[in-house]
Amino acid sequence: YTITSPNDAADRDLKDWNLQGSDDGVNWAILDTRTGETFANRFLTKRYDFDGTKAYKYYRLNVTNNNGSGVIQVAEWRLVRVP
């Protein structure tokens, strides 16, 4: 998956999160966990790879921390299937 930093405030950037998948929207499996991530520039797209063979019906990004703001902001979050 990729995450692109927003155009303005670095303190809104995601820092810690986990990617989750679910088949029913109720029970969620953690697929990937990241901590201490940084984005050096605005509109910077970073790619995150993880081992996963199961496809899920639903995905969500559970953000647990940012860089100090009371809100979070991302320009784009994209799921990418790599063959």
XYZ file of N, CA and C in Angstrom:
249
model
N 0.843 -1.165 0.000
C 0.000 0.000 0.000
C 0.889 1.229 0.000
N 0.323 2.362 -0.382
C 1.074 3.613 -0.366
C 0.319 4.651 0.460
N 1.084 5.551 1.029
C 0.535 6.698 1.744
C 1.273 7.930 1.244
N 0.514 8.974 0.935
C 1.088 10.234 0.477
C 0.826 11.301 1.529
N 1.887 11.991 1.921
C 1.759 13.043 2.931
C 0.958 14.220 2.378
N 0.267 14.956 3.264
C -0.536 16.093 2.812
C 0.342 17.291 2.444
N -0.313 18.333 1.968
C 0.419 19.488 1.447
C 0.818 20.520 2.487
N 0.312 20.425 3.725
C 0.546 21.546 4.624
C 1.296 21.207 5.916
N 0.656 20.699 6.927
C 1.223 20.620 8.273
C 1.816 19.252 8.581
N 3.122 19.203 8.795
C 3.815 17.947 9.084
C 3.359 17.322 10.404
N 2.854 18.129 11.332
C 2.413 17.563 12.609
C 1.129 16.743 12.456
N 0.482 16.803 11.301
C -0.704 15.988 11.015
C -0.349 14.663 10.348
N 0.906 14.503 9.947
C 1.337 13.279 9.270
C 1.150 12.063 10.158
N 0.837 10.935 9.524
C 0.751 9.674 10.248
C 2.130 9.281 10.747
N 2.166 8.726 11.947
C 3.426 8.275 12.541
C 3.356 6.786 12.884
N 2.280 6.375 13.547
C 2.089 4.973 13.943
C 0.719 4.509 13.462
N 0.661 3.307 12.888
C -0.619 2.761 12.440
C -0.506 1.279 12.204
N -1.667 0.666 11.980
C -1.692 -0.701 11.478
C -2.739 -0.817 10.384
N -2.433 -1.644 9.408
C -3.346 -1.952 8.311
C -4.111 -3.194 8.717
N -5.442 -3.146 8.552
C -6.288 -4.258 8.963
C -7.157 -4.722 7.805
N -7.500 -6.011 7.821
C -8.388 -6.576 6.820
C -9.507 -7.353 7.483
N -10.677 -7.379 6.830
C -11.842 -8.069 7.382
C -12.701 -8.611 6.249
N -13.345 -9.734 6.513
C -14.306 -10.278 5.557
C -15.737 -9.879 5.889
N -15.975 -9.452 7.150
C -17.341 -9.143 7.568
C -17.526 -7.721 8.101
N -16.450 -6.932 8.200
C -16.540 -5.578 8.724
C -16.665 -5.517 10.225
N -16.585 -6.663 10.896
C -16.686 -6.730 12.354
C -15.391 -7.256 12.962
N -14.908 -8.355 12.455
C -13.684 -8.982 12.940
C -12.526 -8.581 12.041
N -11.499 -7.969 12.646
C -10.388 -7.400 11.887
C -9.081 -8.119 12.210
N -8.315 -8.406 11.178
C -6.982 -9.000 11.320
C -5.944 -7.920 11.031
N -4.909 -7.844 11.850
C -3.822 -6.895 11.606
C -2.886 -7.498 10.561
N -2.698 -6.766 9.480
C -1.885 -7.234 8.358
C -0.485 -6.629 8.354
N -0.364 -5.417 8.889
C 0.922 -4.718 8.904
C 0.876 -3.659 10.001
N 1.995 -3.454 10.677
C 2.099 -2.440 11.726
C 3.327 -1.588 11.470
N 3.179 -0.275 11.579
C 4.290 0.669 11.400
C 4.338 1.614 12.588
N 5.548 1.901 13.054
C 5.747 2.857 14.143
C 6.921 3.766 13.803
N 6.802 5.019 14.212
C 7.886 5.970 14.029
C 8.118 6.400 12.592
N 7.119 6.278 11.742
C 7.273 6.676 10.343
C 7.338 8.201 10.224
N 8.094 8.672 9.237
C 8.208 10.106 8.970
C 8.091 10.343 7.468
N 7.662 11.549 7.125
C 7.583 11.980 5.735
C 8.441 13.230 5.611
N 9.534 13.137 4.876
C 10.514 14.220 4.785
C 9.992 15.427 4.009
N 9.026 15.206 3.118
C 8.523 16.280 2.262
C 7.009 16.216 2.165
N 6.424 17.301 1.689
C 4.987 17.345 1.409
C 4.736 16.638 0.087
N 3.588 15.987 -0.013
C 3.190 15.180 -1.174
C 4.199 14.073 -1.479
N 4.842 13.554 -0.445
C 5.763 12.428 -0.594
C 4.976 11.126 -0.483
N 5.099 10.285 -1.497
C 4.438 8.983 -1.478
C 5.436 7.922 -1.060
N 5.058 7.165 -0.033
C 5.899 6.065 0.443
C 5.139 4.754 0.265
N 5.863 3.724 -0.140
C 5.274 2.400 -0.358
C 5.638 1.500 0.817
N 4.645 0.733 1.275
C 4.826 -0.196 2.385
C 4.426 -1.584 1.917
N 5.385 -2.499 1.947
C 5.148 -3.877 1.550
C 4.966 -4.743 2.791
N 4.147 -5.771 2.653
C 3.975 -6.741 3.733
C 3.627 -8.078 3.108
N 3.882 -9.141 3.842
C 3.554 -10.483 3.370
C 2.094 -10.761 3.669
N 1.355 -11.040 2.641
C -0.051 -11.362 2.818
C -0.567 -12.078 1.593
N -1.186 -13.210 1.805
C -1.683 -13.988 0.677
C -3.205 -13.980 0.604
N -3.866 -13.610 1.692
C -5.325 -13.604 1.734
C -5.866 -12.250 1.308
N -6.847 -12.271 0.428
C -7.556 -11.045 0.052
C -8.763 -10.887 0.968
N -9.014 -9.656 1.397
C -10.144 -9.362 2.283
C -11.175 -8.514 1.549
N -12.387 -8.535 2.050
C -13.458 -7.724 1.483
C -13.310 -6.257 1.891
N -12.845 -6.025 3.118
C -12.688 -4.675 3.672
C -11.258 -4.468 4.168
N -10.790 -3.248 4.042
C -9.489 -2.853 4.586
C -9.667 -1.528 5.316
N -8.868 -1.343 6.366
C -8.862 -0.051 7.045
C -7.466 0.232 7.581
N -7.177 1.506 7.689
C -5.920 1.987 8.248
C -6.241 2.540 9.627
N -5.757 1.877 10.658
C -6.017 2.263 12.040
C -4.834 3.100 12.540
N -5.005 4.422 12.542
C -3.925 5.345 12.935
C -3.932 5.492 14.452
N -2.783 5.243 15.078
C -2.690 5.309 16.535
C -1.893 6.514 17.033
N -1.175 7.192 16.129
C -0.392 8.356 16.546
C 0.012 9.169 15.316
N 0.115 10.478 15.530
C 0.663 11.352 14.497
C 1.817 12.144 15.103
N 2.166 13.261 14.509
C 3.315 14.039 14.988
C 2.930 15.194 15.898
N 1.809 15.074 16.600
C 1.483 16.050 17.634
C 0.220 16.859 17.441
N -0.355 16.875 16.262
C -1.579 17.634 16.022
C -2.783 16.902 16.617
N -3.873 17.623 16.778
C -5.112 17.024 17.243
C -5.888 16.330 16.143
N -5.412 16.449 14.901
C -6.062 15.806 13.755
C -5.005 15.122 12.896
N -5.460 14.209 12.033
C -4.555 13.586 11.064
C -4.962 14.025 9.673
N -4.026 13.885 8.752
C -4.318 14.237 7.366
C -3.399 13.441 6.459
N -3.967 12.888 5.395
C -3.188 12.238 4.342
C -3.699 12.760 3.005
N -2.823 12.863 2.045
C -3.244 13.265 0.707
C -3.868 12.085 -0.024
N -3.280 10.883 0.190
C -3.805 9.694 -0.478
C -3.345 8.446 0.243
N -4.239 7.458 0.287
C -3.920 6.122 0.770
C -4.397 5.175 -0.316
N -3.488 4.336 -0.806
C -3.833 3.475 -1.937
C -3.402 2.046 -1.642
N -4.315 1.116 -1.891
C -3.984 -0.311 -1.809
C -3.468 -0.738 -3.166
N -2.350 -1.421 -3.193
C -1.718 -1.828 -4.438
C -1.448 -3.315 -4.379
N -1.904 -4.027 -5.376
C -1.623 -5.466 -5.457
C -0.383 -5.655 -6.308
N 0.595 -6.326 -5.733
C 1.838 -6.605 -6.454
C 1.817 -8.083 -6.846
N 1.923 -8.370 -8.136
C 1.861 -9.774 -8.584
C 3.036 -10.585 -8.099
